[in-house]
PDB file of C-alpha atoms in Angstrom:
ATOM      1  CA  UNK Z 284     182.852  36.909 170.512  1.00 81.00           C
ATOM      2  CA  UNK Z 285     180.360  34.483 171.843  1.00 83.00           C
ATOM      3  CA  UNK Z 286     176.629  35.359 173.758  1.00 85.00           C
ATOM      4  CA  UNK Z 287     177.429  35.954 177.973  1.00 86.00           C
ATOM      5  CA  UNK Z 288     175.684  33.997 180.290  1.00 88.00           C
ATOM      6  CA  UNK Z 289     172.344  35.730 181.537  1.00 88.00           C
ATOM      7  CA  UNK Z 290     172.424  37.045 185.441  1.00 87.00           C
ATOM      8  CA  UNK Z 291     169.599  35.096 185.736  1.00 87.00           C
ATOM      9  CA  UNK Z 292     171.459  31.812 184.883  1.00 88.00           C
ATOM     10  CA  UNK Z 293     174.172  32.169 186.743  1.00 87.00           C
ATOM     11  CA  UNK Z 294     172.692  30.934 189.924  1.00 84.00           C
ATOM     12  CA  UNK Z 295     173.228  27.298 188.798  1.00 86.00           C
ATOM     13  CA  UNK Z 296     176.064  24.010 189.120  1.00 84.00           C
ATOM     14  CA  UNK Z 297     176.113  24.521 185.095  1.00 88.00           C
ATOM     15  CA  UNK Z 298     177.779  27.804 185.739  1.00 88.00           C
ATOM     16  CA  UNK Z 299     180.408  27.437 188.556  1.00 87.00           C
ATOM     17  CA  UNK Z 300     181.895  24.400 186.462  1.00 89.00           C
ATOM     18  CA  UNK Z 301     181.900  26.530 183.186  1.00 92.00           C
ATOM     19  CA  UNK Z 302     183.897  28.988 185.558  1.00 90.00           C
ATOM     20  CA  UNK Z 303     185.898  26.216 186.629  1.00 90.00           C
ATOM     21  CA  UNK Z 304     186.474  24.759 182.793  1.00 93.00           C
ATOM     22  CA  UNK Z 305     187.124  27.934 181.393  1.00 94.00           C
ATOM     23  CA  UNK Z 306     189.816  29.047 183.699  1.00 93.00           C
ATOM     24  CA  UNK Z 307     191.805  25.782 183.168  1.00 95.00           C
ATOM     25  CA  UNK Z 308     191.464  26.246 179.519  1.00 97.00           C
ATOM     26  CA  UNK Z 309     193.132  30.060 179.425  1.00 97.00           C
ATOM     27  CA  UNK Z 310     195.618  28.705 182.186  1.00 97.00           C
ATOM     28  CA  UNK Z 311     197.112  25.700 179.443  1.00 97.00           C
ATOM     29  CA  UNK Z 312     197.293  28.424 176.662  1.00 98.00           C
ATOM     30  CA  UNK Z 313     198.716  30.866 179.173  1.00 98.00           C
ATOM     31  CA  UNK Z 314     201.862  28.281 179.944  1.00 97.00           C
ATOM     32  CA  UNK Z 315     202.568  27.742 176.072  1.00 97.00           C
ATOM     33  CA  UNK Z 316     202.377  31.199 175.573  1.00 98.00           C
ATOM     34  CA  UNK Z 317     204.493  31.487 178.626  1.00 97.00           C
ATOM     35  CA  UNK Z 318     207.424  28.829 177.176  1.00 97.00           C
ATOM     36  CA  UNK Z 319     207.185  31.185 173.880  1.00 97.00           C
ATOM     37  CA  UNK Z 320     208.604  33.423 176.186  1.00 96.00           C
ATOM     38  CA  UNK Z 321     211.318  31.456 177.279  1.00 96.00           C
ATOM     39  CA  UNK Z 322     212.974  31.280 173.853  1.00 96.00           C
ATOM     40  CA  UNK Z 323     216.216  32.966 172.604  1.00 96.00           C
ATOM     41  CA  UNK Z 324     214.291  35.026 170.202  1.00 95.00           C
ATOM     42  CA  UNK Z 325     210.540  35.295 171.692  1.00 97.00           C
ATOM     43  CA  UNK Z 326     207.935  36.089 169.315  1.00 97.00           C
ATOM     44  CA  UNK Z 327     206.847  39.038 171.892  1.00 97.00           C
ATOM     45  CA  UNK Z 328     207.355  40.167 175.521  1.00 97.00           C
ATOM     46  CA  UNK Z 329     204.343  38.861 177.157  1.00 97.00           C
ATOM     47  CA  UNK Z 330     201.030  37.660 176.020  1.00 98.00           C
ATOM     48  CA  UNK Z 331     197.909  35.950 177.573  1.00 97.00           C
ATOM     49  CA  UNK Z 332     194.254  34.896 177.145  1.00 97.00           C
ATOM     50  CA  UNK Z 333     191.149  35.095 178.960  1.00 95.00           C
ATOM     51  CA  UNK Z 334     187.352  34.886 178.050  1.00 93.00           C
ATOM     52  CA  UNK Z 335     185.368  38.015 179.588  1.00 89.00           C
ATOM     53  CA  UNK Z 336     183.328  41.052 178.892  1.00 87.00           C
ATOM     54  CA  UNK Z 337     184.048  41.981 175.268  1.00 88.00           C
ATOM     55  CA  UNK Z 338     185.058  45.394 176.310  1.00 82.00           C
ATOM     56  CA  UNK Z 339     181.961  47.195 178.605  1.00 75.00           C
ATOM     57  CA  UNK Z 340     179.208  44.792 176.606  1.00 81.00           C
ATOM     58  CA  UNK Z 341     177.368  42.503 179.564  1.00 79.00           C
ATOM     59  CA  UNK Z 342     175.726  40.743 176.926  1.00 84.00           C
ATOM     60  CA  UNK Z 343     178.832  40.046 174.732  1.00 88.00           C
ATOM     61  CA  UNK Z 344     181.800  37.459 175.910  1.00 90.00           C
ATOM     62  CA  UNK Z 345     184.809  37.019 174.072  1.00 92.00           C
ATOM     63  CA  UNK Z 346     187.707  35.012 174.064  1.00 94.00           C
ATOM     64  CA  UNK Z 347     190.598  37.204 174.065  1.00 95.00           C
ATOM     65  CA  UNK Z 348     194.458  37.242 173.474  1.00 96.00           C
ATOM     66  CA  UNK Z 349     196.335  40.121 174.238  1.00 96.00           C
ATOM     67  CA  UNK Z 350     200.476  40.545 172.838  1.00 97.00           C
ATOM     68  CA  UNK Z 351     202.847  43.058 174.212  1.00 97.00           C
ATOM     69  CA  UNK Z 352     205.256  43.479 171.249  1.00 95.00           C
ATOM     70  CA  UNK Z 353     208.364  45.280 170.636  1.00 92.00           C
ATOM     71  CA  UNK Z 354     208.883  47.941 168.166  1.00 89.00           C
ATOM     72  CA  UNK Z 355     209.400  46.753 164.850  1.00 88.00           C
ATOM     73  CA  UNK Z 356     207.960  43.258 165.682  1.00 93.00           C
ATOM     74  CA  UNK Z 357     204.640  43.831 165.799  1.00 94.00           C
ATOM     75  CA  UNK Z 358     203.846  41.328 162.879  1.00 95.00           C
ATOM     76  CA  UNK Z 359     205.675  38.966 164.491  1.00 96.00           C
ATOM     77  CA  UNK Z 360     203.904  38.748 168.078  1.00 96.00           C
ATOM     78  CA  UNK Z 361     200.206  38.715 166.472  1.00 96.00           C
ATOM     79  CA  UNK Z 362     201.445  35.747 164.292  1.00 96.00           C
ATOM     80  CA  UNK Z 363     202.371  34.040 167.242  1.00 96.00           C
ATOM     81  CA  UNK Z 364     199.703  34.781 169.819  1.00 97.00           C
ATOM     82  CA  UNK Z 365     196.659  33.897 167.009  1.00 96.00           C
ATOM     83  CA  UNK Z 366     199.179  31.011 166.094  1.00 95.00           C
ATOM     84  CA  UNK Z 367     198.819  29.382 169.346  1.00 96.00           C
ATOM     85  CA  UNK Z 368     195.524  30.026 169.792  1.00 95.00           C
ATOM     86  CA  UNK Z 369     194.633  28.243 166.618  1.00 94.00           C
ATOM     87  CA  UNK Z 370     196.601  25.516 167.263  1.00 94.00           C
ATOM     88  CA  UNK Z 371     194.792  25.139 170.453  1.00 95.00           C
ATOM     89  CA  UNK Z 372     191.404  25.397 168.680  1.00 93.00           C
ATOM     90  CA  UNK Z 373     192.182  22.731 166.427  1.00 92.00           C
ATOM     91  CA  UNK Z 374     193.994  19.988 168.494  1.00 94.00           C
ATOM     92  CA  UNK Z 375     192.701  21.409 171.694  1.00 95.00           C
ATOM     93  CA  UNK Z 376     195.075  19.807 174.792  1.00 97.00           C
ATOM     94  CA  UNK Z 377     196.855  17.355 176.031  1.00 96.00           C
ATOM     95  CA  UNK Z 378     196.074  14.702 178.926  1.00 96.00           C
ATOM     96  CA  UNK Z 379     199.232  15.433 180.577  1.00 96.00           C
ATOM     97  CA  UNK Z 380     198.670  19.250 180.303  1.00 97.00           C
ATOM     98  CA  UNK Z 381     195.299  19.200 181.462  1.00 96.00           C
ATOM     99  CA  UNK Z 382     196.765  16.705 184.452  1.00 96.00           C
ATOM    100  CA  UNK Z 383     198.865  19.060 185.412  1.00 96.00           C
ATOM    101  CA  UNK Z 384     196.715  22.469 185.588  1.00 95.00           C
ATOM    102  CA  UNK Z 385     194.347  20.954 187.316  1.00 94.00           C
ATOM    103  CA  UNK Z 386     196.695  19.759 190.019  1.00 94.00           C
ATOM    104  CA  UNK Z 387     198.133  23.073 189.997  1.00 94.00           C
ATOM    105  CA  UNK Z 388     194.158  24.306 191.020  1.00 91.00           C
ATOM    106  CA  UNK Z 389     193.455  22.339 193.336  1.00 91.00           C
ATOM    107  CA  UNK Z 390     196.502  23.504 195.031  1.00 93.00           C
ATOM    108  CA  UNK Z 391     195.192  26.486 194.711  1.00 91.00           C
ATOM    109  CA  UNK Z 392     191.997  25.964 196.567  1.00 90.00           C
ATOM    110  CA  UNK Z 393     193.577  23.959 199.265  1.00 92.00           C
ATOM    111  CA  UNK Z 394     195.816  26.632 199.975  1.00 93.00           C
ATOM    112  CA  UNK Z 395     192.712  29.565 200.047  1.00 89.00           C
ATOM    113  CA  UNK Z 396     190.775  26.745 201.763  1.00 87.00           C
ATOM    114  CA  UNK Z 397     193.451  26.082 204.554  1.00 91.00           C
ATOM    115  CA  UNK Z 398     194.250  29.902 204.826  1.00 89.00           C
ATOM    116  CA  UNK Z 399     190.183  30.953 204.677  1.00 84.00           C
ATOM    117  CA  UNK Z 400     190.682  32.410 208.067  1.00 85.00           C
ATOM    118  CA  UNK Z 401     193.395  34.522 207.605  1.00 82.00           C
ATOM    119  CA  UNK Z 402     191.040  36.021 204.292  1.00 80.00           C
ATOM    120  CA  UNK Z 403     191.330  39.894 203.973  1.00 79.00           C
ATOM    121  CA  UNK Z 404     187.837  41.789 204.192  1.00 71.00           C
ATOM    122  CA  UNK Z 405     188.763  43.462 200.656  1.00 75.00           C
ATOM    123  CA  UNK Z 406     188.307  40.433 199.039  1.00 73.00           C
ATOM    124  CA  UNK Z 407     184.912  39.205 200.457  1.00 72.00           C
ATOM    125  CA  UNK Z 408     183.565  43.157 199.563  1.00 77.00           C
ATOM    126  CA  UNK Z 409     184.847  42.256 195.956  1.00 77.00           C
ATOM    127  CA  UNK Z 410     182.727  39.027 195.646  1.00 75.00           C
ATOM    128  CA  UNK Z 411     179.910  40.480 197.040  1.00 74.00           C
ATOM    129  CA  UNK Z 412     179.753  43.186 194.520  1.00 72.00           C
ATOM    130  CA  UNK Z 413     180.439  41.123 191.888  1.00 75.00           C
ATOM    131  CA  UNK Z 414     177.539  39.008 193.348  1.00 73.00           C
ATOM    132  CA  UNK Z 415     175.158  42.345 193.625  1.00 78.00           C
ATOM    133  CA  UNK Z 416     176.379  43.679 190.177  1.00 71.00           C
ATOM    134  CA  UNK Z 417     176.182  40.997 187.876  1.00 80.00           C
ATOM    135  CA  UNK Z 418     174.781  37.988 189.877  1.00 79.00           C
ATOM    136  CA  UNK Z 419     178.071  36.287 190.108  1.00 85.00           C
ATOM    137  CA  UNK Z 420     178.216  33.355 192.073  1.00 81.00           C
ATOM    138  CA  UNK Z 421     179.865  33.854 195.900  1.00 83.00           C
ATOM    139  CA  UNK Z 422     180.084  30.340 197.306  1.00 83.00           C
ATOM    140  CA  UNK Z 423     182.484  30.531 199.999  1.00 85.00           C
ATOM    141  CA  UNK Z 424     186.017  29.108 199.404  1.00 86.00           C
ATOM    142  CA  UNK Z 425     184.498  25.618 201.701  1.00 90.00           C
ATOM    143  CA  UNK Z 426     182.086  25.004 199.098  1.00 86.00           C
ATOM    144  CA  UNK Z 427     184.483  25.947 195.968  1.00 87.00           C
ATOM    145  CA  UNK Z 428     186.617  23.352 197.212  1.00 88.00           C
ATOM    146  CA  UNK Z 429     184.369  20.522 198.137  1.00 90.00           C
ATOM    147  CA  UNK Z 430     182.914  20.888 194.742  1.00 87.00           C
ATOM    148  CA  UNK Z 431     185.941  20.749 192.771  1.00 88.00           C
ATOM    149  CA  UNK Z 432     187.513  18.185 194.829  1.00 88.00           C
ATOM    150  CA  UNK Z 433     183.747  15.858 193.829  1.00 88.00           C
ATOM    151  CA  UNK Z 434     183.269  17.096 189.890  1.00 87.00           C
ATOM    152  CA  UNK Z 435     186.951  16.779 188.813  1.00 86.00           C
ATOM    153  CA  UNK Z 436     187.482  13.578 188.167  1.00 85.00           C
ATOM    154  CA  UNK Z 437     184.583  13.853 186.112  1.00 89.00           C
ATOM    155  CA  UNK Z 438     185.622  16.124 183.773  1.00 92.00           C
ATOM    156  CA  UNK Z 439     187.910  14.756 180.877  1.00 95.00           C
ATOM    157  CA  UNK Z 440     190.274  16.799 178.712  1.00 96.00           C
ATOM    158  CA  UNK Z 441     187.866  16.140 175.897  1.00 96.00           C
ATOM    159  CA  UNK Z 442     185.201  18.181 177.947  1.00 95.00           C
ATOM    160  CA  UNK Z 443     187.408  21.017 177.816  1.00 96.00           C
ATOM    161  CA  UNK Z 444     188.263  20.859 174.167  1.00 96.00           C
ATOM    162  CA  UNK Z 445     184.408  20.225 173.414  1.00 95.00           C
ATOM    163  CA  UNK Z 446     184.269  23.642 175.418  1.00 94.00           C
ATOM    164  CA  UNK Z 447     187.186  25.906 173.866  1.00 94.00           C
ATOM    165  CA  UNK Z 448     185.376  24.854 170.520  1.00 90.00           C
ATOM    166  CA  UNK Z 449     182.594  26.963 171.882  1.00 89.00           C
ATOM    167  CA  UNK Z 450     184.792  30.012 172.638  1.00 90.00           C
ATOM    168  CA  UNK Z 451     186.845  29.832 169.767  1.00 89.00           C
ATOM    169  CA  UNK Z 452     185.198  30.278 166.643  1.00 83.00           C
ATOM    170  CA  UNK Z 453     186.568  30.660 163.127  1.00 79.00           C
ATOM    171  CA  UNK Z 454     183.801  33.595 162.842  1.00 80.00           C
ATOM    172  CA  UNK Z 455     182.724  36.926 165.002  1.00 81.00           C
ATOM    173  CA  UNK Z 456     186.831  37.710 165.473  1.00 87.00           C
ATOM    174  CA  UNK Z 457     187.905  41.423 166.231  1.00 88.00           C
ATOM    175  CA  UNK Z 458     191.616  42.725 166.650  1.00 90.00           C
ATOM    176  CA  UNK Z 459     192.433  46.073 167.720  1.00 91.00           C
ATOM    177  CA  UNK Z 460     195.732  46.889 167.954  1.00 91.00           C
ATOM    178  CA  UNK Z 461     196.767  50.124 170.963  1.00 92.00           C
ATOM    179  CA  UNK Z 462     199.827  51.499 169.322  1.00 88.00           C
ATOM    180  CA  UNK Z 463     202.035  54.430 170.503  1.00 87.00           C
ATOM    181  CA  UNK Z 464     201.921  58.080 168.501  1.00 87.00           C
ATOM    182  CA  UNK Z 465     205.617  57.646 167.536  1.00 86.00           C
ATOM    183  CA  UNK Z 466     207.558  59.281 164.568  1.00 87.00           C
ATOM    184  CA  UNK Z 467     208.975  56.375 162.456  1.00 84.00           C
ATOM    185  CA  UNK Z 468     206.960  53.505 163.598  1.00 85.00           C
ATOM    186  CA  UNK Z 469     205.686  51.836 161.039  1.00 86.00           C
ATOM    187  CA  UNK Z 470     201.961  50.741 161.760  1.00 88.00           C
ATOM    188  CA  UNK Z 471     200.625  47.566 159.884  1.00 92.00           C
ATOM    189  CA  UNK Z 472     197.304  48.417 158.054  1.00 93.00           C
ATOM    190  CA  UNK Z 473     194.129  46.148 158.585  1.00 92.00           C
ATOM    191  CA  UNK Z 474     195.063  44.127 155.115  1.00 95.00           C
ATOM    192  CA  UNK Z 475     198.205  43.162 156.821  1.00 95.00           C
ATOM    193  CA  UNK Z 476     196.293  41.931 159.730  1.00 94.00           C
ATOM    194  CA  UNK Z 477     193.924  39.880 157.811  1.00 93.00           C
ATOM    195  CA  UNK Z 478     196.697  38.578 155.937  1.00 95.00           C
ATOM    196  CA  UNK Z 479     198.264  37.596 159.241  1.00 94.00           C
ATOM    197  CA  UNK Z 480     194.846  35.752 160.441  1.00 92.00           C
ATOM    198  CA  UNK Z 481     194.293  34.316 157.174  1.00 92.00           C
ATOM    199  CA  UNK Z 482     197.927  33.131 156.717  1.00 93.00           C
ATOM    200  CA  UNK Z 483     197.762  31.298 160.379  1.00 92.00           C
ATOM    201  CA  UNK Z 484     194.730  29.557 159.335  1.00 88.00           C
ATOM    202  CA  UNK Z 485     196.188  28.430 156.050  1.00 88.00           C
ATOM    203  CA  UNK Z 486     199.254  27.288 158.039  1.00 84.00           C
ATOM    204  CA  UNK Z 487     199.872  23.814 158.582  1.00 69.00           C
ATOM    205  CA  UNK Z 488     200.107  24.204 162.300  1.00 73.00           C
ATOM    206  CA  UNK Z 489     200.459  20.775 164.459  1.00 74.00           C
ATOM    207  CA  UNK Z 490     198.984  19.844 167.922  1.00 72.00           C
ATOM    208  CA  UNK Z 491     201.368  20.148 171.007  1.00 69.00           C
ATOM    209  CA  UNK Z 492     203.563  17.017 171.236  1.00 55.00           C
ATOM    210  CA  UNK Z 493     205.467  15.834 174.482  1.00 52.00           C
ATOM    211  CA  UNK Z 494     207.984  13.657 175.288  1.00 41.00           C
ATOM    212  CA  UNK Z 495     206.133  11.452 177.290  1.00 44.00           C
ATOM    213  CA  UNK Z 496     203.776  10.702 174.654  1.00 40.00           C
ATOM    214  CA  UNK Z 497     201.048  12.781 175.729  1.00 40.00           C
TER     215      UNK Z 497
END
């Protein structure tokens, strides 16, 4: 868990690049967790992160992983999803990973920035409330994109791994698991799962290495 951003700050450049930054991060732990996926035996059938509300709190963020797991494996899928996480919040990324995402975005925004005529009304009504709700910024897909396109370049992968040391502590962690009411399922108790978390911390666990050399 880590302290939200006030309404009152979000008004700022500070803000719509933390937006940026923090997307990019959760998108590079989404593909590993995504090629965990891809093996013979994966470790669970899908998982992701993102960094939002910790549940209804608006003054409380968190970073937060989420595992689908098979029966029988639960175990086995938290190990991995806090494994990758960890590994992330040690070593942090790679260049070519980060090179990569961020192509990937501004894709993105070219493509809603090309196509901001043919925008649905549902989706303006949705940033607006978001704007009247909780302050969030609305800047119009033509400003999004010119200011990506301008601070990009000036953000380094060491920026962003300066920044998921922020959102991932080694303190203030909560798992809950949501577990189906079924006869012969066999639940693992809460020393289990700190055994789990303290194991993957104990682990050995090495940064991400590529081919390429990145």
């Amino acid at each position: 868990k880590h302290e939200a951003t006030p309404d009152n700050e979000k008004g700022n450049l500070g803000y719509l690049i933390e937006l940026c930054v923090n997307q990019m991060i959760c998108e590079m732990l989404n593909t590993r967790l995504s090629e965990l996926r891809q093996l013979p035996r994966p470790p669970f059938i899908n998982a992701h992160v993102y960094d939002g509300n910790f549940y209804v709190s608006k003054t409380k963020d968190a970073f937060t992983g989420v595992a689908v797991c098979k029966e029988g494996e639960i175990e086995d899928g938290i190990t991995a999803l806090l494994r990758e996480i960890e590994r992330a919040r040690r070593f942090g990324f790679t260049e070519s990973e980060y090179a990569r995402i961020r192509s990937e975005y501004l894709r993105h925004l070219e493509s809603a920035y090309n196509e901001r005529d043919k925008r649905k009304n549902d989706s303006y009504v949705s940033e607006y409330v978001r704007l009247f709700l909780d302050n969030e910024p609305a800047p119009g897909i033509e400003n999004e994109y010119a200011l990506f396109n301008q601070i990009a370049p000036n953000i380094s992968v060491q920026d962003l791994n300066r920044f998921l040391g922020q959102l991932i502590t080694e303190t203030n962690q909560v798992i809950t698991l949501f577990l189906p009411d079924k006869e012969g399922l066999i639940y693992p108790d809460k020393e289990i799962i700190l055994n789990i978390l303290k194991q993957v911390k104990a682990d050995g666990v090495i940064g991400v290495i590529h081919s390429n050399g990145c």
